[in-house]
Tab-separated table of C-alpha atoms and ligand atoms in Angstrom:
chain	number	residue	atom	x	y	z
W	1	UNK	CA	5.579	-18.832	19.063
W	2	UNK	CA	2.768	-17.757	16.715
W	3	UNK	CA	2.284	-15.610	14.034
W	4	UNK	CA	-0.225	-12.736	13.485
W	5	UNK	CA	-1.933	-11.906	10.108
W	6	UNK	CA	-3.775	-8.547	9.636
W	7	UNK	CA	-6.491	-8.775	6.867
W	8	UNK	CA	-8.186	-11.696	5.648
W	9	UNK	CA	-8.144	-10.985	1.642
W	10	UNK	CA	-6.266	-13.200	-0.764
W	11	UNK	CA	-2.870	-12.254	0.547
W	12	UNK	CA	-3.737	-12.686	4.345
W	13	UNK	CA	-5.418	-15.974	3.748
W	14	UNK	CA	-2.618	-17.400	1.664
W	15	UNK	CA	-0.178	-16.500	4.360
W	16	UNK	CA	-2.352	-17.949	7.205
W	17	UNK	CA	-2.604	-21.125	5.446
W	18	UNK	CA	1.054	-21.534	4.581
W	19	UNK	CA	2.211	-20.698	8.098
W	20	UNK	CA	-0.556	-23.227	9.538
W	21	UNK	CA	0.475	-25.874	7.092
W	22	UNK	CA	4.102	-25.549	8.289
W	23	UNK	CA	2.999	-26.231	11.833
W	24	UNK	CA	2.802	-22.654	13.173
W	25	UNK	CA	-0.174	-21.157	15.274
W	26	UNK	CA	-1.688	-18.348	13.486
W	27	UNK	CA	-4.080	-15.523	14.539
W	28	UNK	CA	-5.829	-14.049	11.631
W	29	UNK	CA	-7.531	-10.567	12.442
W	30	UNK	CA	-10.167	-9.331	9.884
W	31	UNK	CA	-11.825	-6.064	10.214
W	32	UNK	CA	-15.179	-7.074	8.436
W	33	UNK	CA	-17.690	-9.659	9.385
W	34	UNK	CA	-16.442	-12.076	6.903
W	35	UNK	CA	-13.093	-13.086	5.443
W	36	UNK	CA	-12.416	-12.546	1.680
W	37	UNK	CA	-11.437	-9.009	1.113
W	38	UNK	CA	-12.431	-7.265	-2.339
W	39	UNK	CA	-11.878	-10.505	-4.189
W	40	UNK	CA	-15.265	-11.730	-3.115
W	41	UNK	CA	-17.085	-8.729	-4.719
W	42	UNK	CA	-15.609	-9.628	-8.091
W	43	UNK	CA	-17.685	-11.995	-10.306
W	44	UNK	CA	-14.965	-13.651	-12.526
W	45	UNK	CA	-11.167	-13.750	-12.899
W	46	UNK	CA	-9.069	-12.599	-15.861
W	47	UNK	CA	-7.815	-13.830	-18.237
W	48	UNK	CA	-9.414	-17.413	-17.908
W	49	UNK	CA	-13.091	-16.091	-16.723
W	50	UNK	CA	-13.114	-18.729	-13.905
W	51	UNK	CA	-15.614	-17.785	-11.033
W	52	UNK	CA	-13.812	-16.114	-8.187
W	53	UNK	CA	-16.210	-17.824	-5.838
W	54	UNK	CA	-14.993	-21.397	-6.770
W	55	UNK	CA	-11.422	-20.185	-5.641
W	56	UNK	CA	-12.237	-18.003	-2.730
W	57	UNK	CA	-14.836	-19.972	-0.924
W	58	UNK	CA	-12.811	-23.083	-0.336
W	59	UNK	CA	-9.678	-21.069	0.530
W	60	UNK	CA	-11.740	-18.985	3.147
W	61	UNK	CA	-13.192	-22.385	4.687
W	62	UNK	CA	-9.828	-23.983	4.849
W	63	UNK	CA	-8.497	-21.111	6.751
W	64	UNK	CA	-11.452	-20.692	9.035
W	65	UNK	CA	-11.548	-24.593	9.909
W	66	UNK	CA	-7.788	-25.067	10.113
W	67	UNK	CA	-6.984	-26.437	13.660
W	68	UNK	CA	-3.810	-23.961	13.803
W	69	UNK	CA	-5.553	-20.814	12.895
W	70	UNK	CA	-7.655	-18.855	15.254
W	71	UNK	CA	-9.701	-16.079	13.163
W	72	UNK	CA	-10.997	-13.066	14.626
W	73	UNK	CA	-13.562	-11.282	12.399
W	74	UNK	CA	-15.083	-7.980	13.338
W	75	UNK	CA	-11.761	-7.239	14.893
W	76	UNK	CA	-8.967	-4.818	14.806
W	77	UNK	CA	-5.287	-4.475	16.146
W	78	UNK	CA	-5.120	-1.837	18.810
W	79	UNK	CA	-1.423	-1.832	19.950
W	80	UNK	CA	1.708	-3.879	19.224
W	81	UNK	CA	4.603	-3.839	21.776
W	82	UNK	CA	7.704	-5.888	21.939
W	83	UNK	CA	10.076	-6.972	19.257
W	84	UNK	CA	10.667	-9.629	16.582
W	85	UNK	CA	10.149	-13.101	18.380
W	86	UNK	CA	7.952	-11.733	21.131
W	87	UNK	CA	5.537	-8.989	19.977
W	88	UNK	CA	2.628	-8.561	22.406
W	89	UNK	CA	-0.644	-7.642	20.438
W	90	UNK	CA	-3.916	-6.104	21.764
W	91	UNK	CA	-6.928	-6.753	19.534
W	92	UNK	CA	-10.434	-5.410	19.975
W	93	UNK	CA	-12.968	-7.980	18.938
W	94	UNK	CA	-16.326	-6.342	18.525
W	95	UNK	CA	-19.778	-8.051	19.355
W	96	UNK	CA	-21.877	-9.353	16.493
W	97	UNK	CA	-24.804	-10.518	19.031
W	98	UNK	CA	-25.447	-13.607	17.239
W	99	UNK	CA	-23.964	-16.959	17.987
W	100	UNK	CA	-23.328	-18.355	14.285
W	101	UNK	CA	-23.100	-21.875	15.793
W	102	UNK	CA	-26.637	-21.759	16.226
W	103	UNK	CA	-27.526	-20.125	12.923
W	104	UNK	CA	-29.992	-22.279	10.609
W	105	UNK	CA	-31.190	-21.128	7.203
W	106	UNK	CA	-34.722	-21.170	8.589
W	107	UNK	CA	-33.767	-19.045	11.772
W	108	UNK	CA	-31.667	-16.525	9.827
W	109	UNK	CA	-34.524	-16.056	7.181
W	110	UNK	CA	-37.140	-15.311	9.969
W	111	UNK	CA	-34.847	-12.897	11.929
W	112	UNK	CA	-34.157	-11.011	8.758
W	113	UNK	CA	-37.848	-11.067	7.958
W	114	UNK	CA	-39.080	-9.777	11.019
W	115	UNK	CA	-36.365	-6.913	11.320
W	116	UNK	CA	-37.941	-3.681	10.579
W	117	UNK	CA	-34.657	-1.663	9.787
W	118	UNK	CA	-33.558	-1.459	6.220
W	119	UNK	CA	-30.211	0.117	5.079
W	120	UNK	CA	-28.261	0.195	1.995
W	121	UNK	CA	-26.198	-3.103	1.442
W	122	UNK	CA	-22.509	-2.267	1.637
W	123	UNK	CA	-21.448	-5.440	0.149
W	124	UNK	CA	-23.128	-4.374	-3.067
W	125	UNK	CA	-21.796	-0.891	-2.679
W	126	UNK	CA	-25.078	0.441	-1.380
W	127	UNK	CA	-26.208	0.828	-5.031
W	128	UNK	CA	-28.618	-2.014	-5.787
W	129	UNK	CA	-30.288	-3.441	-2.680
W	130	UNK	CA	-30.868	-3.074	1.005
W	131	UNK	CA	-30.215	-5.335	3.967
W	132	UNK	CA	-31.580	-5.490	7.172
W	133	UNK	CA	-29.930	-4.483	10.529
W	134	UNK	CA	-29.389	-8.278	11.283
W	135	UNK	CA	-28.022	-9.741	7.923
W	136	UNK	CA	-25.740	-12.441	6.325
W	137	UNK	CA	-22.773	-10.523	4.905
W	138	UNK	CA	-22.948	-12.376	1.591
W	139	UNK	CA	-24.066	-15.550	0.060
W	140	UNK	CA	-20.865	-17.431	0.796
W	141	UNK	CA	-19.541	-15.301	3.625
W	142	UNK	CA	-17.102	-17.177	6.059
W	143	UNK	CA	-18.061	-17.467	9.110
W	144	UNK	CA	-21.527	-18.046	7.392
W	145	UNK	CA	-24.629	-16.662	9.407
W	146	UNK	CA	-26.169	-13.572	10.604
W	147	UNK	CA	-24.575	-10.762	12.366
W	148	UNK	CA	-26.279	-7.563	13.748
W	149	UNK	CA	-25.066	-4.140	12.701
W	150	UNK	CA	-25.013	-2.380	16.080
W	151	UNK	CA	-25.289	1.147	14.230
W	152	UNK	CA	-28.428	0.529	12.688
W	153	UNK	CA	-30.145	-1.994	15.184
W	154	UNK	CA	-33.165	-0.331	17.161
W	155	UNK	CA	-32.188	-2.273	20.137
W	156	UNK	CA	-29.159	-0.355	20.708
W	157	UNK	CA	-30.997	2.994	20.207
W	158	UNK	CA	-33.777	2.754	22.837
W	159	UNK	CA	-34.261	-1.082	23.239
W	160	UNK	CA	-37.474	-0.601	21.469
W	161	UNK	CA	-36.837	-3.693	19.480
W	162	UNK	CA	-36.042	-7.270	19.970
W	163	UNK	CA	-37.990	-9.022	17.211
W	164	UNK	CA	-35.059	-11.091	16.029
W	165	UNK	CA	-34.728	-12.267	19.491
W	166	UNK	CA	-38.181	-13.874	19.401
W	167	UNK	CA	-37.774	-15.831	16.498
W	168	UNK	CA	-34.160	-16.977	16.854
W	169	UNK	CA	-32.353	-18.474	20.008
W	170	UNK	CA	-28.923	-17.456	18.693
W	171	UNK	CA	-29.290	-13.785	19.572
W	172	UNK	CA	-27.454	-12.400	22.560
W	173	UNK	CA	-27.599	-8.590	23.237
W	174	UNK	CA	-25.553	-8.979	26.153
W	175	UNK	CA	-22.558	-9.817	24.152
W	176	UNK	CA	-19.729	-7.343	24.929
W	177	UNK	CA	-16.600	-5.927	23.277
W	178	UNK	CA	-13.517	-8.016	24.029
W	179	UNK	CA	-9.994	-7.225	24.185
W	180	UNK	CA	-8.059	-10.123	23.393
W	181	UNK	CA	-4.186	-10.109	24.386
W	182	UNK	CA	-2.044	-12.265	22.204
W	183	UNK	CA	1.527	-12.744	23.544
W	184	UNK	CA	4.419	-14.653	22.117
W	185	UNK	CA	3.879	-13.329	18.542
W	186	UNK	CA	7.149	-14.092	16.609
W	187	UNK	CA	6.152	-12.495	13.436
W	188	UNK	CA	3.383	-10.291	11.912
W	189	UNK	CA	2.230	-10.025	8.234
W	190	UNK	CA	0.266	-7.022	7.307
W	191	UNK	CA	-2.288	-7.673	4.511
W	192	UNK	CA	-4.737	-4.920	4.666
W	193	UNK	CA	-5.323	-4.543	1.016
W	194	UNK	CA	-6.751	-1.355	-0.780
W	195	UNK	CA	-9.539	1.048	-1.277
W	196	UNK	CA	-10.945	1.556	-4.644
W	197	UNK	CA	-10.544	5.137	-5.888
W	198	UNK	CA	-13.483	7.374	-4.874
W	199	UNK	CA	-14.494	8.970	-8.339
W	200	UNK	CA	-16.145	12.046	-6.364
W	201	UNK	CA	-12.532	13.176	-6.187
W	202	UNK	CA	-12.795	13.992	-9.769
W	203	UNK	CA	-16.275	16.114	-9.823
W	204	UNK	CA	-16.003	16.660	-13.629
W	205	UNK	CA	-16.639	13.142	-14.208
W	206	UNK	CA	-20.195	13.652	-12.633
W	207	UNK	CA	-20.159	10.263	-11.015
W	208	UNK	CA	-22.778	11.226	-8.196
W	209	UNK	CA	-24.818	13.052	-10.705
W	210	UNK	CA	-25.979	10.281	-13.256
W	211	UNK	CA	-27.176	6.926	-12.456
W	212	UNK	CA	-25.784	5.649	-15.729
W	213	UNK	CA	-22.097	6.525	-14.675
W	214	UNK	CA	-20.863	3.781	-12.436
W	215	UNK	CA	-17.489	2.356	-11.132
W	216	UNK	CA	-16.031	-0.824	-12.249
W	217	UNK	CA	-16.640	-2.543	-8.887
W	218	UNK	CA	-20.259	-1.660	-9.190
W	219	UNK	CA	-20.225	-3.257	-12.596
W	220	UNK	CA	-18.753	-6.556	-11.081
W	221	UNK	CA	-21.662	-6.719	-8.698
W	222	UNK	CA	-24.017	-6.622	-11.596
W	223	UNK	CA	-22.071	-9.185	-13.679
W	224	UNK	CA	-22.156	-11.689	-10.638
W	225	UNK	CA	-24.969	-14.360	-11.435
W	226	UNK	CA	-25.366	-14.584	-7.595
W	227	UNK	CA	-25.240	-10.763	-7.265
W	228	UNK	CA	-28.345	-8.233	-6.783
W	229	UNK	CA	-29.236	-8.028	-10.321
W	230	UNK	CA	-28.742	-11.971	-11.007
W	231	UNK	CA	-26.039	-11.127	-13.508
W	232	UNK	CA	-28.232	-8.750	-15.592
W	233	UNK	CA	-26.868	-5.314	-16.623
W	234	UNK	CA	-29.659	-3.001	-15.796
W	235	UNK	CA	-29.671	0.800	-15.441
W	236	UNK	CA	-32.668	2.752	-14.600
W	237	UNK	CA	-34.737	-0.461	-15.471
W	238	UNK	CA	-33.176	-0.596	-19.022
W	239	UNK	CA	-30.400	-2.725	-20.573
W	240	UNK	CA	-27.831	-0.356	-21.973
W	241	UNK	CA	-27.120	-0.537	-25.514
W	242	UNK	CA	-23.908	1.523	-25.631
W	243	UNK	CA	-21.378	1.243	-23.123
W	244	UNK	CA	-18.093	3.124	-22.761
W	245	UNK	CA	-15.205	2.295	-20.317
W	246	UNK	CA	-12.948	4.949	-18.934
W	247	UNK	CA	-9.431	3.919	-18.074
W	248	UNK	CA	-6.962	5.229	-15.484
W	249	UNK	CA	-9.668	6.893	-13.039
W	250	UNK	CA	-7.639	8.030	-10.051
W	251	UNK	CA	-4.442	6.289	-11.488
W	252	UNK	CA	-1.591	7.985	-13.398
W	253	UNK	CA	-3.129	11.204	-12.225
W	254	UNK	CA	-1.002	13.847	-10.214
W	255	UNK	CA	-3.942	15.955	-9.715
W	256	UNK	CA	-5.335	13.456	-7.270
W	257	UNK	CA	-1.897	12.752	-5.799
W	258	UNK	CA	-1.980	9.179	-7.474
W	259	UNK	CA	0.933	9.303	-10.013
W	260	UNK	CA	1.213	5.469	-10.191
W	261	UNK	CA	-0.435	2.920	-12.411
W	262	UNK	CA	-2.685	0.506	-10.682
W	263	UNK	CA	-1.764	-2.412	-12.770
W	264	UNK	CA	-5.078	-4.284	-12.775
W	265	UNK	CA	-7.715	-1.834	-14.324
W	266	UNK	CA	-6.445	-2.487	-18.071
W	267	UNK	CA	-6.993	-6.077	-17.670
W	268	UNK	CA	-10.111	-6.124	-15.431
W	269	UNK	CA	-11.803	-3.668	-18.153
W	270	UNK	CA	-10.931	-5.946	-20.815
W	271	UNK	CA	-12.505	-8.929	-18.940
W	272	UNK	CA	-15.661	-6.705	-17.952
W	273	UNK	CA	-15.976	-5.457	-21.658
W	274	UNK	CA	-15.843	-9.158	-22.753
W	275	UNK	CA	-18.498	-10.190	-20.161
W	276	UNK	CA	-20.799	-7.318	-20.973
W	277	UNK	CA	-20.658	-8.331	-24.769
W	278	UNK	CA	-21.462	-12.053	-23.903
W	279	UNK	CA	-24.479	-10.803	-22.013
W	280	UNK	CA	-25.666	-8.144	-24.393
W	281	UNK	CA	-24.343	-9.220	-27.916
W	282	UNK	CA	-25.896	-6.202	-29.902
W	283	UNK	CA	-24.133	-3.604	-27.407
W	284	UNK	CA	-21.661	-1.219	-28.865
W	285	UNK	CA	-18.673	-1.272	-26.561
W	286	UNK	CA	-15.869	1.188	-26.439
W	287	UNK	CA	-12.769	1.843	-24.370
W	288	UNK	CA	-10.974	5.006	-23.902
W	289	UNK	CA	-7.408	4.217	-22.779
W	290	UNK	CA	-4.142	5.925	-22.369
W	291	UNK	CA	-2.100	2.708	-23.109
W	292	UNK	CA	-2.724	-0.948	-22.613
W	293	UNK	CA	-0.905	-2.824	-20.007
W	294	UNK	CA	-1.611	-6.247	-20.506
W	295	UNK	CA	1.165	-7.898	-18.804
W	296	UNK	CA	0.883	-11.489	-17.142
W	297	UNK	CA	0.481	-14.833	-18.557
W	298	UNK	CA	-2.258	-15.103	-21.073
W	299	UNK	CA	-3.211	-11.364	-20.672
W	300	UNK	CA	-2.023	-10.094	-24.107
W	301	UNK	CA	-3.879	-13.019	-25.796
W	302	UNK	CA	-6.979	-12.401	-23.882
W	303	UNK	CA	-6.931	-8.630	-24.860
W	304	UNK	CA	-6.746	-9.717	-28.476
W	305	UNK	CA	-9.784	-11.998	-27.814
W	306	UNK	CA	-11.640	-8.858	-26.530
W	307	UNK	CA	-10.841	-6.887	-29.644
W	308	UNK	CA	-12.032	-9.846	-31.894
W	309	UNK	CA	-15.569	-9.154	-30.083
W	310	UNK	CA	-15.970	-5.758	-31.600
W	311	UNK	CA	-14.648	-3.976	-28.703
W	312	UNK	CA	-13.594	-0.631	-29.956
W	313	UNK	CA	-10.125	0.644	-28.089
W	314	UNK	CA	-9.533	4.394	-28.736
W	315	UNK	CA	-6.754	6.173	-27.139
W	316	UNK	CA	-7.710	9.111	-24.879
W	317	UNK	CA	-7.579	10.558	-21.350
W	318	UNK	CA	-10.901	11.005	-19.706
W	319	UNK	CA	-11.686	14.578	-19.340
W	320	UNK	CA	-15.233	15.330	-18.543
W	321	UNK	CA	-18.622	13.609	-18.424
W	322	UNK	CA	-22.022	15.428	-19.037
W	323	UNK	CA	-25.572	14.360	-19.686
W	324	UNK	CA	-27.209	14.381	-23.112
W	325	UNK	CA	-30.934	13.400	-22.625
W	326	UNK	CA	-31.008	9.939	-21.326
W	327	UNK	CA	-27.362	9.371	-22.350
W	328	UNK	CA	-24.168	10.511	-21.018
W	329	UNK	CA	-21.109	11.678	-22.905
W	330	UNK	CA	-17.567	11.104	-22.357
W	331	UNK	CA	-15.184	13.782	-23.456
W	332	UNK	CA	-11.587	12.549	-23.899
W	333	UNK	CA	-8.431	13.964	-25.193
W	334	UNK	CA	-6.659	11.710	-27.709
W	335	UNK	CA	-3.050	12.022	-26.699
W	336	UNK	CA	-1.644	10.877	-29.934
W	337	UNK	CA	-3.632	13.239	-32.384
W	338	UNK	CA	-3.714	16.053	-29.713
W	339	UNK	CA	-7.382	16.391	-30.217
W	340	UNK	CA	-10.590	15.907	-28.221
W	341	UNK	CA	-13.403	13.348	-29.083
W	342	UNK	CA	-16.813	12.265	-27.580
W	343	UNK	CA	-18.438	9.009	-26.935
W	344	UNK	CA	-22.204	9.211	-26.314
W	345	UNK	CA	-23.409	6.050	-24.107
W	346	UNK	CA	-26.235	4.549	-22.231
W	347	UNK	CA	-23.669	3.606	-19.604
W	348	UNK	CA	-20.094	4.775	-18.648
W	349	UNK	CA	-17.894	2.617	-16.507
W	350	UNK	CA	-15.123	4.206	-14.572
W	351	UNK	CA	-12.121	1.996	-14.228
W	352	UNK	CA	-11.139	3.118	-10.723
W	353	UNK	CA	-7.600	2.499	-9.481
W	354	UNK	CA	-6.200	1.039	-6.240
W	355	UNK	CA	-5.500	3.363	-3.253
W	356	UNK	CA	-3.987	2.390	0.046
W	357	UNK	CA	-6.476	2.111	2.648
W	358	UNK	CA	-7.655	5.391	4.036
W	359	UNK	CA	-6.448	4.445	7.564
W	360	UNK	CA	-2.839	3.009	6.565
W	361	UNK	CA	-1.355	6.115	8.252
W	362	UNK	CA	-2.844	5.199	11.570
W	363	UNK	CA	-1.924	1.344	11.213
W	364	UNK	CA	1.558	2.336	10.210
W	365	UNK	CA	1.954	4.197	13.440
W	366	UNK	CA	0.531	1.276	15.570
W	367	UNK	CA	3.021	-1.063	13.842
W	368	UNK	CA	5.990	1.376	13.497
W	369	UNK	CA	6.041	0.886	9.767
W	370	UNK	CA	6.782	3.542	7.097
W	371	UNK	CA	4.250	4.421	4.405
W	372	UNK	CA	5.286	6.107	1.015
W	373	UNK	CA	4.067	9.372	-0.384
W	374	UNK	CA	1.041	7.651	-1.915
W	375	UNK	CA	0.254	5.678	1.624
W	376	UNK	CA	1.390	2.214	0.693
W	377	UNK	CA	3.352	0.466	3.131
W	378	UNK	CA	7.164	0.632	2.298
W	379	UNK	CA	9.335	-2.404	1.539
W	380	UNK	CA	12.805	-2.832	2.694
W	381	UNK	CA	14.252	-3.275	-0.699
W	382	UNK	CA	12.935	-3.322	-4.165
W	383	UNK	CA	14.304	-6.927	-4.417
W	384	UNK	CA	12.461	-7.966	-1.311
W	385	UNK	CA	8.985	-6.726	-1.330
W	386	UNK	CA	7.737	-8.468	1.569
W	387	UNK	CA	10.251	-7.321	4.298
W	388	UNK	CA	10.069	-3.969	5.922
W	389	UNK	CA	12.361	-1.880	7.933
W	390	UNK	CA	11.137	-3.349	11.105
W	391	UNK	CA	12.458	-6.659	11.951
W	392	UNK	CA	9.690	-9.613	12.030
W	393	UNK	CA	6.826	-7.333	10.399
W	394	UNK	CA	6.170	-8.310	6.800
W	395	UNK	CA	3.840	-6.757	4.097
W	396	UNK	CA	1.907	-8.709	1.334
W	397	UNK	CA	-0.786	-7.834	-1.197
W	398	UNK	CA	-2.085	-4.523	-2.243
W	399	UNK	CA	-1.145	-2.830	0.981
W	400	UNK	CA	2.215	-2.767	-0.329
W	401	UNK	CA	1.322	-1.713	-4.047
W	402	UNK	CA	-1.399	-2.465	-6.572
W	403	UNK	CA	-1.534	-5.990	-7.695
W	404	UNK	CA	-3.890	-8.653	-8.944
W	405	UNK	CA	-4.982	-11.973	-7.018
W	406	UNK	CA	-2.382	-14.144	-8.405
W	407	UNK	CA	0.293	-11.690	-7.302
W	408	UNK	CA	-1.331	-11.183	-3.912
W	409	UNK	CA	-1.315	-14.852	-3.207
W	410	UNK	CA	2.277	-15.101	-4.243
W	411	UNK	CA	3.382	-12.321	-1.921
W	412	UNK	CA	1.299	-13.900	0.859
W	413	UNK	CA	3.073	-17.084	0.487
W	414	UNK	CA	6.407	-15.262	0.178
W	415	UNK	CA	5.867	-13.395	3.453
W	416	UNK	CA	4.812	-16.507	5.275
W	417	UNK	CA	8.224	-18.193	4.328
W	418	UNK	CA	10.186	-14.938	5.575
W	419	UNK	CA	7.862	-15.038	8.631
W	420	UNK	CA	9.016	-18.704	9.383
W	421	UNK	CA	12.544	-17.831	8.865
W	422	UNK	CA	12.414	-15.233	11.585
W	423	UNK	CA	10.564	-17.245	14.005
W	424	UNK	CA	13.194	-20.177	13.393
W	425	UNK	CA	16.074	-17.910	14.054
W	426	UNK	CA	14.368	-16.544	17.324
W	427	UNK	CA	13.948	-20.197	18.576
W	428	UNK	CA	17.451	-21.021	18.092
O	1	FAD	C1	-13.173	-3.667	-10.244
O	1	FAD	C2	-12.235	-4.652	-9.767
O	1	FAD	C3	-12.117	-5.837	-10.659
O	1	FAD	C4	-10.999	-6.850	-10.135
O	1	FAD	N1	-10.861	-7.876	-10.902
O	1	FAD	C5	-9.762	-8.666	-10.709
O	1	FAD	C6	-9.621	-10.065	-11.484
O	1	FAD	O1	-10.492	-10.472	-12.306
O	1	FAD	N2	-8.483	-10.820	-11.187
O	1	FAD	C7	-7.701	-10.403	-10.254
O	1	FAD	O2	-6.554	-11.126	-10.144
O	1	FAD	N3	-7.540	-9.212	-9.576
O	1	FAD	C8	-8.869	-8.436	-9.678
O	1	FAD	N4	-8.960	-7.451	-8.950
O	1	FAD	C9	-7.978	-6.957	-7.940
O	1	FAD	C10	-8.131	-7.806	-6.481
O	1	FAD	O3	-9.485	-7.320	-5.865
O	1	FAD	C11	-6.990	-7.664	-5.575
O	1	FAD	O4	-5.904	-8.115	-6.313
O	1	FAD	C12	-7.032	-8.292	-4.176
O	1	FAD	O5	-8.240	-8.265	-3.724
O	1	FAD	C13	-5.936	-8.072	-3.367
O	1	FAD	O6	-6.092	-8.871	-2.136
O	1	FAD	P1	-5.502	-8.271	-0.834
O	1	FAD	O7	-5.740	-9.380	0.100
O	1	FAD	O8	-4.153	-7.584	-0.872
O	1	FAD	O9	-6.476	-7.055	-0.416
O	1	FAD	P2	-8.191	-6.984	-0.097
O	1	FAD	O10	-8.758	-7.874	-1.072
O	1	FAD	O11	-8.496	-5.621	-0.030
O	1	FAD	O12	-8.302	-7.677	1.316
O	1	FAD	C14	-7.725	-6.965	2.321
O	1	FAD	C15	-8.557	-7.464	3.676
O	1	FAD	O13	-8.054	-6.665	4.890
O	1	FAD	C16	-9.009	-6.189	5.704
O	1	FAD	N5	-8.640	-5.153	6.404
O	1	FAD	C17	-8.163	-3.898	5.962
O	1	FAD	N6	-7.871	-3.016	6.995
O	1	FAD	C18	-7.720	-3.901	7.984
O	1	FAD	C19	-7.271	-3.611	9.459
O	1	FAD	N7	-6.772	-2.407	9.761
O	1	FAD	N8	-7.491	-4.739	10.368
O	1	FAD	C20	-7.947	-5.773	9.939
O	1	FAD	N9	-8.236	-6.234	8.711
O	1	FAD	C21	-8.189	-5.149	7.791
O	1	FAD	C22	-10.210	-5.870	4.723
O	1	FAD	O14	-11.340	-5.894	5.259
O	1	FAD	C23	-9.849	-6.966	3.610
O	1	FAD	O15	-10.772	-8.286	3.982
O	1	FAD	C24	-10.004	-6.511	-9.112
O	1	FAD	C25	-10.118	-5.262	-8.411
O	1	FAD	C26	-11.201	-4.252	-8.730
O	1	FAD	C27	-11.284	-3.026	-7.956
O	2	SF4	S1	-33.299	-5.957	17.414
O	2	SF4	FE1	-32.230	-4.982	15.913
O	2	SF4	S2	-31.585	-6.416	14.418
O	2	SF4	FE2	-33.159	-7.365	15.848
O	2	SF4	S3	-35.081	-7.056	14.707
O	2	SF4	FE3	-34.920	-5.353	16.038
O	2	SF4	S4	-33.829	-3.750	14.689
O	2	SF4	FE4	-33.571	-5.957	13.788
O	3	SF4	S1	-3.639	-0.581	-15.426
O	3	SF4	FE1	-4.260	0.309	-17.285
O	3	SF4	S2	-6.138	1.549	-16.574
O	3	SF4	FE2	-4.945	0.888	-14.760
O	3	SF4	S3	-3.855	2.772	-14.169
O	3	SF4	FE3	-2.574	1.282	-15.459
O	3	SF4	S4	-2.717	2.065	-17.713
O	3	SF4	FE4	-4.362	3.112	-16.300
């Protein structure tokens, strides 16, 4: 009997590892080309400011190389039949057209050099750089090596190109989509994570109008020393000297159907403000917030540290952003004094909230699970947030509700224990 994990972010990785270490065979199905989830787009962790890479890279490698774990990347679950103790799962594994076993730094470099196609690099949110049609997903992707993105590769348009094939013998254009049938699946853990809120759903914030209005995840990519700007904060060729953060964008907001608090954005904003101040010591940094939620070990103390760095916190709900010359202006409503104020800035960072995956309703139908009004998977009880109404299917991480990496890992472990419990029960 084996376990199936859907999603290879922190929650799914931890669940896979705990099950495998307990002696169970695991299939881990990840939609993207690499394991890691959103966590690998983040530079440093709060509140201790450790590099996320130092934690995520070994975790991803341990899972990928574990003899009990079969990792299927670029793959998705198509159907689930059967019941607890004996689910039958059909998975679609899409081709990458590259045998990563044959990847070498030199061959990958040559293949990417000769490829004539450039498209925005989705790992860096399409904002900073381009990648080729043959590319390495990110600097520490697991599996590590090139993949071909079929949608932009010219070979699949009119067979007019095979340049990468001429410089690398790992390319195989004949690779086909596979359907992998996995039987005897005792338990399933869903760990499909979240989508960041799309700020275009609040057009009054003019996100798509001004280059100096960005999201917090875009700032994370800039703060990453190994990222597209090598850790430099550069907007339109210049270092910003005044930066404003706006909290609760797409959270605690009934107008966009997200009445809940996203839990992580108060703290990740504090972290980002701290890091920006370290990089640009003479910058003026302000944060417009509704109220501060700094729960979690060490978080309140870190928030105090951030304030000592001359980061100004002012109560306010972000209402509107407009341009003023080279600058942008945030108009916010002070909820205590019942008046409006404005912050002029070279850069405004929108602290976007956590949303369910846009396709969570479709996946819920495949699995026979319920989703709540917001689209998160529904837990069986408030006291047991891993179990669902469907015996043998568990949930972990942000697909159940917003949470940080620490809590996603813990819920992954908890789901693994529950999965072991039902598999033991079914074996007796
Ligand atoms: C700007 C920003 C900064 C942050 N900073 C911090 C921080 O400093 N510290 C911290 O603790 N947390 C931080 N977080 C939160 C952190 O990103 C999450 O807690 C964490 O990524 C949640 O892990 P997860 O495994 O639940 O989901 P995810 O990281 O979203 O991973 C889910 C995985 O499932 C895959 N998937 C989705 N659907 C399917 C499907 N149908 N089939 C197969 N695979 C699928 C995805 O491709 C992905 O790999 C931050 C978040 C943001 C937006
Ligand atoms: S075949 Fe595709 S991936 Fe290879 S070089 Fe041509 S366009 Fe790029
Ligand atoms: S964590 Fe903070 S910024 Fe995020 S939704 Fe909650 S109150 Fe707003």
